[in-house]
Amino acid sequence: MPWRGPEEPGEMPTLGWLVLDWIIEYLAAPDRADYEPFIPTQEQAEFIVRYYELHPGTGKRRIRRGVLSRPRGWGKSPLLAAVACAEALGPVVPAGWDADGEPVGRPWSDVRTPLVQVAAVSEDQTQNTWAPLLEMLRVGPVIDEYPGLEPLDTFVNLPRGKIDQVTSSATSRKGNKGVFAVFDQTEEWTRSNGGVRLAQVMRSNAAKIGGTTLESPNAYIPGMGSVAEDTAAFAKAIADGRTREDGLLYDHREAPPETDPTDRESLVAGLRYAYGDSSDHEDGCVLHDPPCAPGWSPIDRLVGDFWDTSNDPQVMRSDFLNQITHATDSWISQPEWASVAAPETLVRSGEAVVLGFDGSRRRSRGVTDATALVGCRVSDGHLFLLGCWEQPDGPFGQDWEVPTVEVLAAVDDAFRDYKVVGMYADPARWEGHVASWEARYGRKLRVKSSGAHPIEWWMTGGRASLIVRALEKFHGAVVDSELTHDGSSVLTRHVLNARRRESRSGLQIAKEHPDSPRKIDAAVAAVLAWQCRVDALAKGLGKKQRGGRVVVLR
């Protein structure tokens, strides 16, 4: 086993080496004419080692949710099938330490009757993992070592327990507490097909008995609300320190954003990076030094597929570069927005800023639109989210209304903490409050929407040409890297949710459909803030003069 070596000092203890030994000893490699042991690549082995890490103090499994995101053809399905077999029969439950201080594992059957599940939103999807799983159990030494093991077409009887496929509704799964579950192709698990609910129920069932789940998505499309997208947002929250949860192993790798599919050298480099150890390039993998031997993923063939004009370039990026791009009608793509993120940038108290506001009220049906307040520093065009009030999911969102007092307080705080030189607000359903802001702050503003209404800036009605131009300016500023933003996950979500809509006056934006729960209000507030900043610059505010002098904003 060339990838195996002793644990380095300071590394987490893990059952991963025991699990790898078990997989190699007992499982057959699928899709072979004759029996061969299933031997994970070094990259795959590294994932297993991390997935089975233990808390040094308690000795319990550290990871409760795993995500392995790679391009199509990388080898996710056979690996996940092998992990499912190990969870069903192998030494995956911590059982203390041996005389040398190394972790010891035992099978689930020593603790409880194991139920292992392979889940997807369609029967065809479950076959991705189910087909290699059956081959591993029918051909490998495992069938002789474990009397009572019966790998049948639709389920597997274990000496004690069962491996099952899950394609039914989430409500029927509430009583089935699996010790382990594979979630296959979660980029396609959405609310409309029951995937989001299925994932929630199965995770809850696993948590009740100390079990785990493992997702295997390809690159998701932002704005679809898939399980893969929600999990990515959760991983970002962990990375940003916005939650104390640390039980997620999120392993997503995609080709660099600068990969150019029209340039062979660039495309080959991007594919080799995305495919890692499975790349069949003659120079081996690009992940390890020395490089691993060539794998099975045909890089030259994939280059040809990219250049086949009958293939959708966006689908090719998603499927084979594993790049998270955008919906076909997205206003701004994820790579475009990510390229101008500057989360380390701070806006200090007293700095000159402009504000953008988009409000909402309770709706009689559907999900209430969000209310958002966005700031933009005049000097450099850095956008930052000051507040976004959204209807919570589930029972907490029933009869929810925008907390008006909190919103008003946030606006007052912005005027107190910063030197606000302008504010544009869409007054729809907030006319009275916008009028109050105009009366209170209008005289102080250096940038005004109009003489009569310094803050009021309608995003609806007979102002289509003005709205189109404001949207064009914002989009151009993103594409040309003229602005930056604070990396807020909420602002990002709203911007990526926005969809292009053609009008007589030009391109406008909207939700995917009027009753969609995927809101864009923070994006609208950002557009208003940017338009206000453009008007501030037109008045000479924030521009450097000769000798480096800056116009003082008083």
Coordinates of C-alpha atoms in Angstrom, one line a residue:
M1 CA 0.0 0.0 0.0
P2 CA 2.2 2.8 -1.2
W3 CA 0.0 5.6 0.1
R4 CA 0.1 4.3 3.7
G5 CA 2.4 5.7 6.3
P6 CA 2.6 6.4 10.1
E7 CA 0.5 9.2 11.5
E8 CA 2.4 12.4 11.9
P9 CA 2.8 13.8 15.4
G10 CA -0.1 16.1 16.2
E11 CA -2.5 14.5 13.6
M12 CA -6.0 13.4 14.6
P13 CA -6.2 9.7 15.5
T14 CA -8.3 7.9 13.0
L15 CA -9.9 4.5 12.3
G16 CA -9.3 5.2 8.6
W17 CA -6.2 2.9 8.3
L18 CA -8.3 0.0 9.8
V19 CA -11.1 0.7 7.4
L20 CA -8.7 0.9 4.4
D21 CA -7.2 -2.5 5.4
W22 CA -10.7 -4.0 5.7
I23 CA -11.7 -2.6 2.3
I24 CA -8.6 -4.0 0.5
E25 CA -8.8 -7.4 2.2
Y26 CA -12.5 -8.1 1.6
L27 CA -13.9 -6.1 -1.3
A28 CA -13.6 -6.7 -5.0
A29 CA -12.9 -3.9 -7.6
P30 CA -16.0 -3.5 -9.6
D31 CA -16.2 -3.8 -13.4
R32 CA -13.4 -6.2 -13.8
A33 CA -13.3 -9.4 -15.9
D34 CA -11.6 -11.3 -13.0
Y35 CA -11.3 -10.7 -9.3
E36 CA -9.1 -7.9 -8.2
P37 CA -9.0 -6.3 -4.8
F38 CA -10.5 -2.8 -4.5
I39 CA -7.5 -0.5 -3.7
P40 CA -8.3 3.2 -3.3
T41 CA -6.0 5.7 -4.8
Q42 CA -3.9 7.9 -2.5
E43 CA -6.4 10.7 -2.9
Q44 CA -9.3 8.4 -2.0
A45 CA -7.3 7.0 0.9
E46 CA -6.7 10.4 2.3
F47 CA -10.4 11.1 2.3
I48 CA -11.2 7.9 4.2
V49 CA -8.5 8.7 6.8
R50 CA -10.1 12.1 7.4
Y51 CA -13.6 10.8 7.4
Y52 CA -12.9 8.4 10.2
E53 CA -11.0 10.8 12.4
L54 CA -11.5 10.6 16.2
H55 CA -11.6 13.2 18.9
P56 CA -8.3 12.7 20.8
G57 CA -10.0 13.1 24.2
T58 CA -13.2 11.2 23.8
G59 CA -12.2 8.7 21.2
K60 CA -15.5 9.2 19.4
R61 CA -16.0 9.8 15.7
R62 CA -15.4 13.5 14.9
I63 CA -17.2 13.6 11.5
R64 CA -20.9 13.2 11.4
R65 CA -21.5 14.5 7.8
G66 CA -19.1 14.1 4.9
V67 CA -19.1 15.6 1.4
L68 CA -17.0 14.3 -1.5
S69 CA -17.4 16.5 -4.5
R70 CA -15.5 15.6 -7.7
P71 CA -16.2 15.7 -11.4
R72 CA -18.0 12.9 -13.2
G73 CA -15.9 9.8 -13.8
W74 CA -13.5 10.5 -10.9
G75 CA -14.6 7.4 -9.1
K76 CA -16.9 8.6 -6.4
S77 CA -19.5 5.8 -6.7
P78 CA -17.1 2.9 -6.2
L79 CA -15.5 4.6 -3.3
L80 CA -18.8 5.4 -1.6
A81 CA -19.9 1.8 -2.2
A82 CA -16.8 0.6 -0.5
V83 CA -17.4 2.9 2.5
A84 CA -21.0 1.7 2.7
C85 CA -19.8 -1.9 2.8
A86 CA -17.3 -1.1 5.5
E87 CA -20.1 0.7 7.5
A88 CA -22.2 -2.5 7.2
L89 CA -19.5 -5.0 8.2
G90 CA -16.2 -3.4 9.0
P91 CA -14.4 -1.9 12.1
V92 CA -16.0 1.6 12.0
V93 CA -17.2 2.0 15.6
P94 CA -14.5 3.3 18.0
A95 CA -13.7 0.7 20.7
G96 CA -10.9 2.4 22.7
W97 CA -7.1 2.1 22.2
D98 CA -4.7 -0.8 22.1
A99 CA -1.5 -1.2 24.2
D100 CA 0.4 1.1 21.8
G101 CA -2.2 3.8 22.0
E102 CA -3.6 3.2 18.6
P103 CA -7.4 3.3 18.0
V104 CA -9.3 0.1 17.9
G105 CA -12.6 -0.4 15.9
R106 CA -15.4 -2.8 15.9
P107 CA -18.4 -3.4 13.6
W108 CA -21.8 -1.8 14.2
S109 CA -23.3 -5.3 14.8
D110 CA -21.5 -5.4 18.1
V111 CA -23.5 -2.3 19.2
R112 CA -26.8 -2.5 17.4
T113 CA -28.5 -4.0 14.3
P114 CA -27.0 -2.0 11.4
L115 CA -29.1 -0.4 8.7
V116 CA -27.0 1.1 5.9
Q117 CA -28.8 3.1 3.2
V118 CA -28.1 4.2 -0.4
A119 CA -30.3 7.2 -1.0
A120 CA -31.2 9.3 -4.0
V121 CA -34.3 11.1 -5.5
S122 CA -34.7 8.5 -8.2
E123 CA -34.1 4.8 -8.7
D124 CA -31.6 5.5 -11.5
Q125 CA -29.5 7.6 -9.2
T126 CA -29.2 4.9 -6.5
Q127 CA -27.8 2.6 -9.2
N128 CA -24.6 4.8 -9.3
T129 CA -23.6 3.4 -5.9
W130 CA -25.7 0.3 -5.8
A131 CA -24.3 -1.5 -8.8
P132 CA -20.7 -1.4 -7.7
L133 CA -21.7 -2.2 -4.1
L134 CA -23.3 -5.5 -5.3
E135 CA -20.2 -6.4 -7.3
M136 CA -18.0 -5.8 -4.3
L137 CA -20.0 -8.0 -2.1
R138 CA -20.7 -10.8 -4.6
V139 CA -17.2 -11.3 -6.0
G140 CA -14.9 -10.4 -3.2
P141 CA -13.7 -12.5 -0.3
V142 CA -16.3 -10.8 1.9
I143 CA -19.0 -13.3 0.8
D144 CA -17.0 -16.2 2.3
E145 CA -15.9 -14.4 5.4
Y146 CA -19.4 -13.3 6.5
P147 CA -21.8 -16.2 6.6
G148 CA -25.4 -15.0 6.1
L149 CA -24.4 -12.2 3.7
E150 CA -26.9 -12.1 0.8
P151 CA -26.4 -9.5 -1.9
L152 CA -29.8 -9.5 -3.6
D153 CA -30.8 -7.2 -6.5
T154 CA -32.8 -4.7 -4.4
F155 CA -31.4 -5.1 -0.9
V156 CA -28.6 -6.8 1.0
N157 CA -29.1 -9.1 3.9
L158 CA -26.3 -8.8 6.4
P159 CA -25.4 -11.5 9.0
R160 CA -27.1 -9.0 11.2
G161 CA -28.8 -6.0 9.6
K162 CA -29.5 -4.8 6.1
I163 CA -28.3 -2.6 3.3
D164 CA -31.2 -0.9 1.6
Q165 CA -32.0 1.6 -1.2
V166 CA -34.0 4.7 -0.4
T167 CA -36.1 6.4 -3.1
S168 CA -39.4 6.8 -1.3
S169 CA -40.8 10.0 0.4
A170 CA -39.0 11.4 3.5
T171 CA -42.1 10.9 5.7
S172 CA -41.9 7.1 5.3
R173 CA -38.3 7.2 6.6
K174 CA -38.9 8.7 10.0
G175 CA -38.7 5.4 11.8
N176 CA -35.8 3.9 9.8
K177 CA -32.7 4.9 11.7
G178 CA -29.7 4.2 9.5
V179 CA -26.2 4.0 11.0
F180 CA -24.9 5.2 7.6
A181 CA -26.3 6.7 4.5
V182 CA -25.0 7.6 1.1
F183 CA -26.6 10.7 -0.5
D184 CA -26.0 10.4 -4.2
Q185 CA -26.0 13.4 -6.6
T186 CA -27.3 15.9 -4.1
E187 CA -26.9 18.7 -6.6
E188 CA -30.2 17.4 -7.9
W189 CA -31.9 17.0 -4.5
T190 CA -34.3 20.0 -4.2
R191 CA -37.5 20.9 -2.4
S192 CA -39.7 20.2 -5.4
N193 CA -38.6 16.5 -5.7
G194 CA -38.5 15.9 -1.9
G195 CA -34.7 15.8 -1.7
V196 CA -34.3 18.5 0.9
R197 CA -36.8 16.9 3.2
L198 CA -35.3 13.4 2.6
A199 CA -31.8 14.6 3.6
Q200 CA -33.1 16.3 6.8
V201 CA -35.0 13.2 7.9
M202 CA -32.1 10.8 7.2
R203 CA -29.6 13.1 8.9
S204 CA -31.8 13.3 11.9
N205 CA -32.3 9.6 12.1
A206 CA -28.5 9.0 11.9
A207 CA -27.8 11.6 14.6
K208 CA -30.1 9.9 17.0
I209 CA -27.9 6.8 17.1
G210 CA -24.5 8.3 16.4
G211 CA -24.5 7.4 12.7
T212 CA -23.1 9.4 9.8
T213 CA -24.0 10.4 6.2
L214 CA -21.8 11.0 3.1
E215 CA -22.9 13.1 0.2
S216 CA -21.5 12.7 -3.3
P217 CA -22.5 15.8 -5.4
N218 CA -21.2 17.1 -8.6
A219 CA -21.0 20.9 -8.9
Y220 CA -24.3 22.4 -8.0
I221 CA -26.0 25.4 -9.7
P222 CA -26.4 28.3 -7.3
G223 CA -29.9 29.4 -6.7
M224 CA -31.6 26.0 -7.2
G225 CA -31.8 25.4 -3.5
S226 CA -30.3 21.9 -3.7
V227 CA -29.0 19.9 -0.8
A228 CA -25.5 20.3 -2.2
E229 CA -25.9 24.1 -2.3
D230 CA -27.2 24.1 1.3
T231 CA -24.4 22.0 2.5
A232 CA -21.8 24.2 0.8
A233 CA -23.4 27.2 2.6
F234 CA -23.1 25.3 5.9
A235 CA -19.4 24.6 5.2
K236 CA -18.8 28.3 4.6
A237 CA -20.5 29.2 7.8
I238 CA -18.1 26.8 9.6
A239 CA -15.1 28.3 7.8
D240 CA -16.3 31.8 8.7
G241 CA -16.7 30.9 12.3
R242 CA -20.5 31.6 12.2
T243 CA -21.3 28.3 13.9
R244 CA -19.6 26.2 16.5
E245 CA -20.3 23.0 14.5
D246 CA -17.2 21.2 13.3
G247 CA -18.5 17.8 12.4
L248 CA -18.6 18.4 8.6
L249 CA -15.9 17.1 6.3
Y250 CA -16.3 19.2 3.1
D251 CA -14.0 18.0 0.3
H252 CA -14.8 19.9 -2.9
R253 CA -12.2 20.4 -5.6
E254 CA -12.7 22.2 -8.9
A255 CA -10.5 23.5 -11.7
P256 CA -9.1 27.0 -11.1
P257 CA -11.5 29.8 -12.2
E258 CA -9.0 31.0 -14.8
T259 CA -9.2 27.7 -16.7
D260 CA -9.8 28.6 -20.3
P261 CA -11.6 25.8 -22.2
T262 CA -10.6 27.3 -25.6
D263 CA -6.9 26.9 -24.7
R264 CA -5.7 23.3 -24.7
E265 CA -2.8 23.8 -22.3
S266 CA -5.1 25.7 -19.8
L267 CA -7.9 23.1 -20.2
V268 CA -5.6 20.1 -19.7
A269 CA -4.2 21.7 -16.6
G270 CA -7.7 22.4 -15.2
L271 CA -8.9 18.8 -15.9
R272 CA -5.8 17.3 -14.4
Y273 CA -6.3 19.3 -11.2
A274 CA -10.0 18.5 -11.0
Y275 CA -9.5 14.8 -11.6
G276 CA -6.4 14.4 -9.4
D277 CA -5.2 10.8 -9.0
S278 CA -7.8 9.5 -11.5
S279 CA -6.3 11.5 -14.4
D280 CA -4.7 9.3 -17.1
H281 CA -2.2 12.0 -18.1
E282 CA 1.2 10.5 -18.8
D283 CA 2.8 12.7 -16.3
G284 CA 0.7 11.3 -13.5
C285 CA -1.3 13.3 -10.9
V286 CA -0.7 16.9 -9.9
L287 CA -1.6 16.4 -6.2
H288 CA 1.4 14.4 -4.9
D289 CA 5.1 14.5 -5.0
P290 CA 6.2 12.2 -6.4
P291 CA 3.1 12.1 -8.6
C292 CA 0.9 9.1 -8.5
A293 CA 0.8 6.9 -11.6
P294 CA -1.8 7.7 -14.3
G295 CA -5.4 6.7 -13.5
W296 CA -8.4 6.0 -15.7
S297 CA -10.1 9.4 -16.5
P298 CA -9.4 10.2 -20.2
I299 CA -8.1 13.7 -20.2
D300 CA -7.5 13.9 -24.0
R301 CA -11.0 12.6 -24.6
L302 CA -12.5 15.2 -22.3
V303 CA -10.7 18.0 -24.1
G304 CA -12.3 16.8 -27.3
D305 CA -15.7 16.8 -25.7
F306 CA -15.2 20.4 -24.6
W307 CA -14.5 21.4 -28.1
D308 CA -17.5 19.5 -29.5
T309 CA -19.8 22.4 -30.4
S310 CA -22.9 20.3 -29.7
N311 CA -22.1 20.2 -26.0
D312 CA -23.2 23.0 -23.6
P313 CA -20.0 24.7 -22.3
Q314 CA -21.7 25.5 -19.0
V315 CA -22.7 21.8 -18.5
M316 CA -19.2 20.7 -19.4
R317 CA -17.7 23.1 -16.8
S318 CA -20.0 21.8 -14.2
D319 CA -19.7 18.1 -15.0
F320 CA -16.0 17.8 -15.8
L321 CA -14.2 20.8 -14.3
N322 CA -16.5 20.5 -11.3
Q323 CA -16.9 24.3 -11.4
I324 CA -19.8 25.8 -9.6
T325 CA -21.1 28.2 -12.2
H326 CA -24.6 29.6 -12.5
A327 CA -28.1 29.0 -13.8
T328 CA -28.6 29.6 -17.5
D329 CA -30.6 32.7 -16.9
S330 CA -28.5 34.0 -14.0
W331 CA -27.8 37.7 -13.9
I332 CA -24.4 37.4 -12.3
S333 CA -22.4 34.1 -12.2
Q334 CA -20.8 32.7 -9.1
P335 CA -17.2 33.0 -10.5
E336 CA -17.9 36.7 -11.4
W337 CA -19.2 37.5 -7.9
A338 CA -16.5 35.4 -6.1
S339 CA -13.8 37.2 -8.1
V340 CA -14.7 40.6 -6.4
A341 CA -15.1 39.3 -2.9
A342 CA -12.9 41.1 -0.3
P343 CA -14.1 39.8 3.1
E344 CA -10.9 41.1 4.8
T345 CA -11.8 44.7 3.9
L346 CA -13.1 46.8 6.8
V347 CA -15.3 49.9 6.7
R348 CA -14.5 52.0 9.7
S349 CA -16.7 54.2 11.7
G350 CA -17.0 57.7 10.4
E351 CA -16.1 56.8 6.8
A352 CA -18.1 58.2 3.9
V353 CA -20.7 55.8 2.7
V354 CA -24.0 55.6 0.7
L355 CA -26.9 53.3 1.5
G356 CA -29.3 51.2 -0.5
F357 CA -32.6 49.9 0.9
D358 CA -35.2 47.5 -0.4
G359 CA -38.2 46.7 1.9
S360 CA -41.1 44.3 2.1
R361 CA -44.2 43.6 4.0
R362 CA -46.1 40.4 4.9
R363 CA -47.6 38.5 2.0
S364 CA -51.0 36.8 2.1
R365 CA -49.5 33.7 0.4
G366 CA -46.1 32.4 -0.3
V367 CA -42.9 33.5 1.4
T368 CA -42.6 37.2 2.4
D369 CA -39.9 39.1 0.5
A370 CA -36.8 40.0 2.5
T371 CA -35.9 43.5 3.7
A372 CA -32.3 44.5 3.1
L373 CA -30.0 47.4 3.9
V374 CA -26.6 47.6 2.1
G375 CA -23.8 50.1 2.5
C376 CA -21.2 51.2 -0.1
R377 CA -18.0 53.1 0.7
V378 CA -17.7 56.0 -1.6
S379 CA -13.9 56.0 -1.8
D380 CA -13.5 52.5 -3.3
G381 CA -16.9 51.1 -4.0
H382 CA -16.8 48.4 -1.3
L383 CA -20.2 46.9 -0.6
F384 CA -21.2 45.6 2.8
L385 CA -24.4 44.1 4.2
L386 CA -25.8 46.1 7.1
G387 CA -28.9 44.0 7.6
C388 CA -31.2 41.5 5.9
W389 CA -34.4 40.3 7.5
E390 CA -35.8 37.1 6.0
Q391 CA -38.7 34.8 6.8
P392 CA -37.4 31.8 8.7
D393 CA -38.0 28.3 7.2
G394 CA -40.5 25.9 8.8
P395 CA -42.8 26.6 11.8
F396 CA -40.7 29.6 13.0
G397 CA -41.7 31.4 9.8
Q398 CA -45.4 31.0 10.2
D399 CA -47.2 34.3 10.3
W400 CA -43.8 36.0 10.2
E401 CA -43.6 39.8 9.6
V402 CA -40.7 42.0 9.0
P403 CA -39.4 43.4 12.4
T404 CA -40.0 47.0 11.5
V405 CA -38.5 48.3 14.7
E406 CA -35.2 46.5 14.1
V407 CA -35.0 47.7 10.5
L408 CA -35.6 51.4 11.6
A409 CA -32.9 51.0 14.3
A410 CA -30.4 49.6 11.7
V411 CA -30.9 52.6 9.5
D412 CA -30.5 55.0 12.4
D413 CA -27.4 53.1 13.5
A414 CA -25.9 53.5 10.0
F415 CA -26.4 57.2 10.0
R416 CA -24.9 57.4 13.5
D417 CA -21.9 55.2 12.8
Y418 CA -20.9 56.4 9.3
K419 CA -20.8 59.6 7.3
V420 CA -23.8 58.9 5.1
V421 CA -23.7 61.2 2.1
G422 CA -26.6 59.5 0.2
M423 CA -29.3 56.9 0.5
Y424 CA -31.5 55.4 -2.2
A425 CA -34.5 53.4 -1.0
D426 CA -37.2 51.7 -3.0
P427 CA -40.3 53.0 -1.1
A428 CA -42.7 50.2 -2.1
R429 CA -44.8 49.4 1.0
W430 CA -42.4 51.6 3.0
E431 CA -43.6 55.0 1.8
G432 CA -44.2 56.3 5.3
H433 CA -40.9 55.3 6.7
V434 CA -39.0 56.5 3.6
A435 CA -40.8 59.9 4.1
S436 CA -39.7 59.9 7.7
W437 CA -36.0 59.3 6.7
E438 CA -36.2 62.1 4.2
A439 CA -37.6 64.5 6.8
R440 CA -34.9 63.4 9.4
Y441 CA -31.8 63.0 7.2
G442 CA -32.6 64.6 3.8
R443 CA -31.0 67.9 4.5
K444 CA -27.7 66.3 5.5
L445 CA -27.3 64.3 2.3
R446 CA -24.9 65.4 -0.3
V447 CA -26.4 63.0 -2.9
K448 CA -30.1 63.2 -3.5
S449 CA -32.5 61.2 -5.7
S450 CA -34.4 64.4 -6.4
G451 CA -35.1 67.8 -4.8
A452 CA -38.5 66.8 -3.6
H453 CA -37.5 63.3 -2.5
P454 CA -33.8 62.9 -1.7
I455 CA -34.1 59.2 -0.7
E456 CA -37.0 57.8 -2.7
W457 CA -35.8 55.8 -5.7
W458 CA -38.5 53.6 -7.2
M459 CA -37.4 50.2 -8.7
T460 CA -40.9 49.7 -10.3
G461 CA -43.4 51.8 -12.2
G462 CA -42.6 54.1 -15.1
R463 CA -38.9 54.3 -14.5
A464 CA -37.9 51.2 -16.6
S465 CA -35.0 53.0 -18.4
L466 CA -33.5 54.3 -15.2
I467 CA -33.7 50.8 -13.6
V468 CA -32.2 49.1 -16.6
R469 CA -29.2 51.6 -16.6
A470 CA -28.7 51.1 -12.8
L471 CA -28.6 47.3 -13.3
E472 CA -26.2 47.7 -16.2
K473 CA -23.9 49.8 -14.2
F474 CA -23.8 47.3 -11.3
H475 CA -23.3 44.3 -13.6
G476 CA -20.5 46.1 -15.4
A477 CA -18.9 47.1 -12.2
V478 CA -18.8 43.4 -11.1
V479 CA -17.5 42.1 -14.4
D480 CA -14.9 44.8 -14.7
S481 CA -13.9 44.4 -11.0
E482 CA -14.7 48.1 -10.2
L483 CA -16.4 47.1 -6.9
T484 CA -15.8 44.7 -4.1
H485 CA -18.0 43.1 -1.5
D486 CA -17.8 41.8 2.0
G487 CA -18.3 38.1 1.1
S488 CA -21.6 38.0 3.0
S489 CA -23.3 34.6 2.4
V490 CA -26.7 36.4 2.5
L491 CA -25.7 39.0 -0.1
T492 CA -24.1 36.4 -2.2
R493 CA -27.2 34.2 -2.1
H494 CA -29.5 37.1 -3.1
V495 CA -27.2 38.2 -6.0
L496 CA -26.9 34.7 -7.4
N497 CA -30.7 34.1 -7.0
A498 CA -31.4 37.1 -9.4
R499 CA -32.5 36.0 -12.9
R500 CA -32.3 38.0 -16.1
R501 CA -35.7 39.2 -17.5
E502 CA -36.0 41.0 -20.9
S503 CA -38.2 44.1 -21.0
R504 CA -39.0 46.7 -23.7
S505 CA -36.5 49.0 -22.1
G506 CA -33.8 46.4 -21.7
L507 CA -32.6 43.8 -19.2
Q508 CA -34.1 43.7 -15.7
I509 CA -33.9 41.2 -12.8
A510 CA -36.5 39.2 -10.9
K511 CA -36.9 36.1 -8.8
E512 CA -37.1 32.7 -10.6
H513 CA -40.9 33.0 -10.2
P514 CA -43.1 35.4 -8.3
D515 CA -43.7 33.1 -5.3
S516 CA -40.2 31.7 -5.1
P517 CA -38.7 31.6 -1.6
R518 CA -35.3 32.4 -3.2
K519 CA -35.1 36.1 -2.5
I520 CA -33.1 38.9 -4.3
D521 CA -33.9 41.9 -2.1
A522 CA -30.3 42.3 -0.9
A523 CA -29.2 42.3 -4.5
V524 CA -31.7 45.1 -5.2
A525 CA -30.4 47.1 -2.2
A526 CA -26.8 46.6 -3.5
V527 CA -27.8 48.0 -6.9
L528 CA -29.4 51.1 -5.2
A529 CA -26.3 51.6 -3.1
W530 CA -24.1 51.4 -6.2
Q531 CA -26.2 53.8 -8.1
C532 CA -26.0 56.2 -5.2
R533 CA -22.2 55.9 -5.2
V534 CA -22.1 56.5 -9.0
D535 CA -24.1 59.7 -8.4
A536 CA -21.8 60.7 -5.6
L537 CA -18.8 60.3 -7.9
A538 CA -20.5 62.4 -10.5
K539 CA -20.8 65.2 -7.9
G540 CA -17.0 64.9 -7.3
L541 CA -17.3 63.2 -3.9
G542 CA -14.5 60.8 -3.0
K543 CA -12.4 61.6 -6.0
K544 CA -8.7 62.4 -5.7
Q545 CA -7.7 65.9 -6.9
R546 CA -4.3 67.2 -7.9
G547 CA -1.6 66.6 -5.4
G548 CA -3.5 63.6 -3.9
R549 CA -6.0 65.8 -2.1
V550 CA -9.3 64.2 -1.5
V551 CA -12.6 66.1 -1.5
V552 CA -13.7 66.3 2.2
L553 CA -17.2 64.9 2.7
R554 CA -18.8 67.1 5.4

